[in-house]
CSV table of C-alpha atoms in Angstrom, one decimal:
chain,number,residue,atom,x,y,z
A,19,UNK,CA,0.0,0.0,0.0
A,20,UNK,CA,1.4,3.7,-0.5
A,21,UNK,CA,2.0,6.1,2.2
A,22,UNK,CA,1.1,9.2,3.3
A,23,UNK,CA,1.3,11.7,5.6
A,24,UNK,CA,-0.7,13.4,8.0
A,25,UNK,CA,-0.4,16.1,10.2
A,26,UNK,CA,-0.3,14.8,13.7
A,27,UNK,CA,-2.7,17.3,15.6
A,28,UNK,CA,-4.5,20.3,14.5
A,29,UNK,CA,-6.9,22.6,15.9
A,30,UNK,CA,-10.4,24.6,14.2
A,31,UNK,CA,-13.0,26.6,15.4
A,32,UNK,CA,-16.7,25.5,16.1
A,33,UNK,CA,-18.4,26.7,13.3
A,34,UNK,CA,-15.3,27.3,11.0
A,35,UNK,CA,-14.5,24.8,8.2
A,36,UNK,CA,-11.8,22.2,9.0
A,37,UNK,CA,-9.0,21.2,6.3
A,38,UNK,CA,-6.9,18.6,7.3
A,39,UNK,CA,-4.3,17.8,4.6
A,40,UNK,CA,-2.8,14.5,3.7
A,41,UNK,CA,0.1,13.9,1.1
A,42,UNK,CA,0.3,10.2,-0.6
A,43,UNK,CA,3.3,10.9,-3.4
A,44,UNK,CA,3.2,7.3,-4.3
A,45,UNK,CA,0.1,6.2,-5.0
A,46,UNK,CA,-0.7,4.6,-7.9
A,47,UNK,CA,-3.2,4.8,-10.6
A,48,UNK,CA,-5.9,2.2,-9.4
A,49,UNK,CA,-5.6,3.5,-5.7
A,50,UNK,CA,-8.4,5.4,-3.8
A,51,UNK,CA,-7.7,8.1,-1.2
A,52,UNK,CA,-10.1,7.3,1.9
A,53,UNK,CA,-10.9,8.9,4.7
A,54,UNK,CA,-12.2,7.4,8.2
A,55,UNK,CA,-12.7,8.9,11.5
A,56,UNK,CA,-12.0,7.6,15.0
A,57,UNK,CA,-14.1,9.4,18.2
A,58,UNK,CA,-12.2,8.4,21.5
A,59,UNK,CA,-13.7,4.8,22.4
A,60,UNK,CA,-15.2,4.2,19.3
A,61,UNK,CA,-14.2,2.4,16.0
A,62,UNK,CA,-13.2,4.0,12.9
A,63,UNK,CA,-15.7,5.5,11.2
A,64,UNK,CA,-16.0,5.9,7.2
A,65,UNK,CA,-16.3,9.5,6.0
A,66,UNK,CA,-15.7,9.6,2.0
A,67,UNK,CA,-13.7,8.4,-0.6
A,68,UNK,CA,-12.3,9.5,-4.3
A,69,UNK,CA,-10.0,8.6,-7.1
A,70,UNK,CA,-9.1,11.9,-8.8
A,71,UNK,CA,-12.5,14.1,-9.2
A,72,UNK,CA,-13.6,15.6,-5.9
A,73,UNK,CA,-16.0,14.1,-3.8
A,74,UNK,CA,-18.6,15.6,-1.6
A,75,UNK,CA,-21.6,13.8,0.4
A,76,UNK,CA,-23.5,14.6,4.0
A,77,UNK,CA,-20.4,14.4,6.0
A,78,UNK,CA,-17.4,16.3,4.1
A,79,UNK,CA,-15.8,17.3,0.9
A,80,UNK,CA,-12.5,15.5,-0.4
A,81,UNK,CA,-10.4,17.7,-3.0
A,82,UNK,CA,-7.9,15.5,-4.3
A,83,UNK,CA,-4.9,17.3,-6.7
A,84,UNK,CA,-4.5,16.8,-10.2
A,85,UNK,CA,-1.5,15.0,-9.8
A,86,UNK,CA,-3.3,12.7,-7.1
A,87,UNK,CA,0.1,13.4,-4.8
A,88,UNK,CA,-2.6,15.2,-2.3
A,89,UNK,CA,-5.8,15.4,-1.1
A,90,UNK,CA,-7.7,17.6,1.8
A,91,UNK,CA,-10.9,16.5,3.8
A,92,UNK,CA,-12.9,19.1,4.6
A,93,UNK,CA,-15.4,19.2,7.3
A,94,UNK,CA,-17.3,22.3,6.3
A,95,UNK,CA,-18.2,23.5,9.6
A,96,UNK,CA,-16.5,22.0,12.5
A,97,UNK,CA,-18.5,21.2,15.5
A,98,UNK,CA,-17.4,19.9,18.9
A,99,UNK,CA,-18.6,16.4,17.8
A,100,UNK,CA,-16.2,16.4,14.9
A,101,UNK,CA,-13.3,15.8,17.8
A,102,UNK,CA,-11.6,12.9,16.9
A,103,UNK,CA,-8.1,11.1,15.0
A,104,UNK,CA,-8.7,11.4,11.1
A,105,UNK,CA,-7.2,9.0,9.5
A,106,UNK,CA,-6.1,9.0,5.7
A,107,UNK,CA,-5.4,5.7,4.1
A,108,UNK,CA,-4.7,4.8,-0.1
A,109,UNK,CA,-6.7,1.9,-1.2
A,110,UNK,CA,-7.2,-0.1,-4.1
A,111,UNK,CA,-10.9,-0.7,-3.5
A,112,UNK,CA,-9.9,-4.4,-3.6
A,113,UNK,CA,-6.9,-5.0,-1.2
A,114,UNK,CA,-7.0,-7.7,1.5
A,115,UNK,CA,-6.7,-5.0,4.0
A,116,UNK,CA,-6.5,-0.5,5.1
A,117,UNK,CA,-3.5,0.6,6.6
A,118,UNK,CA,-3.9,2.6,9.2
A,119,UNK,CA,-1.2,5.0,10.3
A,120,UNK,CA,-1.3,7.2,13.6
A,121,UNK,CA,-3.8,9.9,11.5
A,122,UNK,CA,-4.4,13.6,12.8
A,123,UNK,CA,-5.7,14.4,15.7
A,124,UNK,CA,-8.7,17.2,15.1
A,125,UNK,CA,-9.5,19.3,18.3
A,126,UNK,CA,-12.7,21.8,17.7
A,127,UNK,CA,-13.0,24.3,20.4
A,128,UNK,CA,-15.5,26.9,21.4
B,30,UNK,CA,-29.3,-2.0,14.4
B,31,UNK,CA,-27.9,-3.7,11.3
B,32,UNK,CA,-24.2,-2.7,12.2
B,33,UNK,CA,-21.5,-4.5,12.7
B,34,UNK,CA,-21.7,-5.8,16.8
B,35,UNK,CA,-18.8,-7.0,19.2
B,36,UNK,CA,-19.1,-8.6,22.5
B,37,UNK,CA,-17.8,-8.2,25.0
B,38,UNK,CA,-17.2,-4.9,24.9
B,39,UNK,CA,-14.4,-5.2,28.0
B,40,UNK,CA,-12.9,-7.9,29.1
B,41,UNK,CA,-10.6,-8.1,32.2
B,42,UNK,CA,-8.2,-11.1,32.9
B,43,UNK,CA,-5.1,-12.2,34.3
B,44,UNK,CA,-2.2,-13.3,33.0
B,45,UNK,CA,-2.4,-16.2,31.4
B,46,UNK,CA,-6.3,-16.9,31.0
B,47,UNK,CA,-7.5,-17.6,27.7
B,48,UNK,CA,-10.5,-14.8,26.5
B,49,UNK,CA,-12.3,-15.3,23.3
B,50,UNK,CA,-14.4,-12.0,21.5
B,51,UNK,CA,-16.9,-12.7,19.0
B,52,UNK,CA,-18.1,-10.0,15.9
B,53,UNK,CA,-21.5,-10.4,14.1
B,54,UNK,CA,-20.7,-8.4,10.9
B,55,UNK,CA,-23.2,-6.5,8.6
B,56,UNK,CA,-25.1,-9.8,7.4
B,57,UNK,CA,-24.7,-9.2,3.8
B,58,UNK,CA,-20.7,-8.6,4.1
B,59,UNK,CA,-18.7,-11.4,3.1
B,60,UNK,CA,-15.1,-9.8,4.5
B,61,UNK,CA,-14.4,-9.8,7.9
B,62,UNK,CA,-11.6,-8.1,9.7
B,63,UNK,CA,-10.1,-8.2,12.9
B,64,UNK,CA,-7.4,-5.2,13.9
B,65,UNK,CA,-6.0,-4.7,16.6
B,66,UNK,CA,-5.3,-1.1,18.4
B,67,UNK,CA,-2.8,0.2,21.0
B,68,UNK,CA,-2.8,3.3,22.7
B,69,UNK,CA,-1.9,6.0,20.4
B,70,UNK,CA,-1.8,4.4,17.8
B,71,UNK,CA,-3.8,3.3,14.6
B,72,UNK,CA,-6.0,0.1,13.7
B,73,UNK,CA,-3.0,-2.9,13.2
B,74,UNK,CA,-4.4,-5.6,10.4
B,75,UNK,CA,-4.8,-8.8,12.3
B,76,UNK,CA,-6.5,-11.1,10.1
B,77,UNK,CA,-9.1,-11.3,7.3
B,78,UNK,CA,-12.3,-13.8,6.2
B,79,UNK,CA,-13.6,-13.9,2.8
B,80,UNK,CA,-16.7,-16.2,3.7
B,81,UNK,CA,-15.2,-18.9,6.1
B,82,UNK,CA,-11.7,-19.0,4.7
B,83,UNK,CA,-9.0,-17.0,6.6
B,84,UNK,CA,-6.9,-15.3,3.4
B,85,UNK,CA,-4.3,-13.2,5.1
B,86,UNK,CA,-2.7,-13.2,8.7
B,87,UNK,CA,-0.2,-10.1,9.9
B,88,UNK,CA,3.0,-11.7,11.8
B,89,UNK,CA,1.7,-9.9,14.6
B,90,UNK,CA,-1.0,-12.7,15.0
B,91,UNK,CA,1.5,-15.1,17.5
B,92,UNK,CA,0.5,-18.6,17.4
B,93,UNK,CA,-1.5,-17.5,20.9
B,94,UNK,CA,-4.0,-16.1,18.8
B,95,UNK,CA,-6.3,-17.9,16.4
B,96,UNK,CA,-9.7,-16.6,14.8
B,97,UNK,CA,-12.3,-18.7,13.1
B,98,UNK,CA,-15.8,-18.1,10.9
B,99,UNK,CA,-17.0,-21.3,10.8
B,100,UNK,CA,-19.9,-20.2,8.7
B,101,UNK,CA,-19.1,-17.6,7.0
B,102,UNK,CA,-21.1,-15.7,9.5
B,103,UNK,CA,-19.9,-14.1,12.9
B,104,UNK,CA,-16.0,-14.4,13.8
B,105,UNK,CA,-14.1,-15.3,17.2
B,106,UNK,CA,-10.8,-13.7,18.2
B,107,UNK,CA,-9.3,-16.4,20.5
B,108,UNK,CA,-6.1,-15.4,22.7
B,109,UNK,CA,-4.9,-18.1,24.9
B,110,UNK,CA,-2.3,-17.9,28.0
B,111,UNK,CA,-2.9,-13.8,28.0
B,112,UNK,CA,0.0,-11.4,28.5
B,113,UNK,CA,0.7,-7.8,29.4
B,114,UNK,CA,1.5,-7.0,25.5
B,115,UNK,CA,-1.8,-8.1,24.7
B,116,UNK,CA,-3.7,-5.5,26.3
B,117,UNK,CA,-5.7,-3.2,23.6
B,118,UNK,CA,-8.4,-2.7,21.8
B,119,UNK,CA,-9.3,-5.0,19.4
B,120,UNK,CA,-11.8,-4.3,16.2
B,121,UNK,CA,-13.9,-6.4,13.9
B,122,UNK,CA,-15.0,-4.6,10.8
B,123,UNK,CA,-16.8,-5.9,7.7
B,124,UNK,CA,-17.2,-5.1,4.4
B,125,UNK,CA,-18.6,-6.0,0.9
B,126,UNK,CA,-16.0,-8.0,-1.6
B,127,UNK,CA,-16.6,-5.8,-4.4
B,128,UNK,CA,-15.4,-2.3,-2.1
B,129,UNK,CA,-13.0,-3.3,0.5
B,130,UNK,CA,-11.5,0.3,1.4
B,131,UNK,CA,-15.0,0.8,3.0
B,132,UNK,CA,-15.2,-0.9,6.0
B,133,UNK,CA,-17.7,-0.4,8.8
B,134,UNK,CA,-16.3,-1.2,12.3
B,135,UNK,CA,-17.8,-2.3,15.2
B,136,UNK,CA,-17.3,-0.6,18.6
B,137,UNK,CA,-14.1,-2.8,19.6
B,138,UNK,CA,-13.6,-5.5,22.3
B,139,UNK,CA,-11.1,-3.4,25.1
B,140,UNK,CA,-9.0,-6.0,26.9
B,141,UNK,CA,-7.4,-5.4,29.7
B,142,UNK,CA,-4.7,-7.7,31.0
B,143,UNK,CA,-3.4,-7.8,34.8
């Protein structure tokens, strides 16, 4: 599986939109860019996923770059229940398993 | 509620003791996945089902630890003579052959080992 990199903490707003970055230089034609979420004592959550147009649904919007090397999630406005570790993960849709790395750790304050 | 279930939610043992978790996934999911997570740190792969056959095990499933899906249905997690090390959270998730970067998880199994 290909890489990436996450921030590994960042802080928004209540009420302001939250862009958490992730870089995945190496991923390859055929591989998604997903994006779960974790809330402390809960199990990973599914947010959104995208190959190379952007993506949008009820939760958040995923920009990917043209030359798929990057992506941001955004959560369009923050609230205190959108605390948690975000994790972004490449996928071929069809792999045996995700690979989870440590994520980014979004903290929405007051 | 049609998601995917885990029981027991915590479990503490002693060193030693055998403790065995069991997932119901989503029903029509054929891919079953167990991960295991440490403090700090993201999901670890453990082991997968396609149906009842196990396809892929991570080295960090020691020969302690052995899962089954004897139907193709729900899944145990069996850990026997329990140590230290093997305190965490442990996740089942499920997911459709056809889409296997979505999973849905269940709420984890926390074990606790004194």
């Amino acid at each position: 599986d290909a890489k990436t990199t996450q921030p590994p903490s960042m802080d928004c707003a209540e009420g302001r939109a939250a862009n958490l970055p992730c870089n995945h230089s190496t991923i390859s034609g055929n591989e998604y860019v997903y994006w779960y979420r974790q809330i402390h004592s809960q199990g990973p959550q599914y947010i959104i996923h995208g190959l190379k147009n952007n993506e949008t649904n009820e939760m958040a919007s995923l920009i990917i770059t043209e030359d798929r090397k990057s992506s941001t999630l955004i959560l369009p406005h923050a609230t205190l229940r959108d605390t948690a570790v975000y994790y972004c993960i490449v996928n071929t849709g069809t792999a045996s398993k995700l690979t989870f790395g440590t994520g980014t750790r979004l903290q929405v304050t007051l | 509620d049609t998601g995917v279930s885990q029981d027991p939610r915590h479990k503490i043992t002693k060193r030693g003791q055998n403790v065995t978790f069991r997932c119901d996934p989503i029903s029509e999911h054929n891919r079953l996945y167990w991960y295991r997570q440490t403090l700090g740190q993201g999901p670890e792969f453990l082991t997968y089902f396609q149906n009842e056959a196990q396809l892929e095990k991570s080295r960090l499933l020691s020969d302690r630890f052995s899962a089954e899906r004897p139907k193709g249905s729900f899944s145990t997690l069996e850990i026997q003579r329990t140590e230290q090390g093997d305190s965490a959270m442990y996740l089942c998730a499920s997911s459709r052959q056809a889409n296997t970067g979505e999973l849905f998880f269940g709420e984890g199994s926390r074990l606790t080992v004194l």
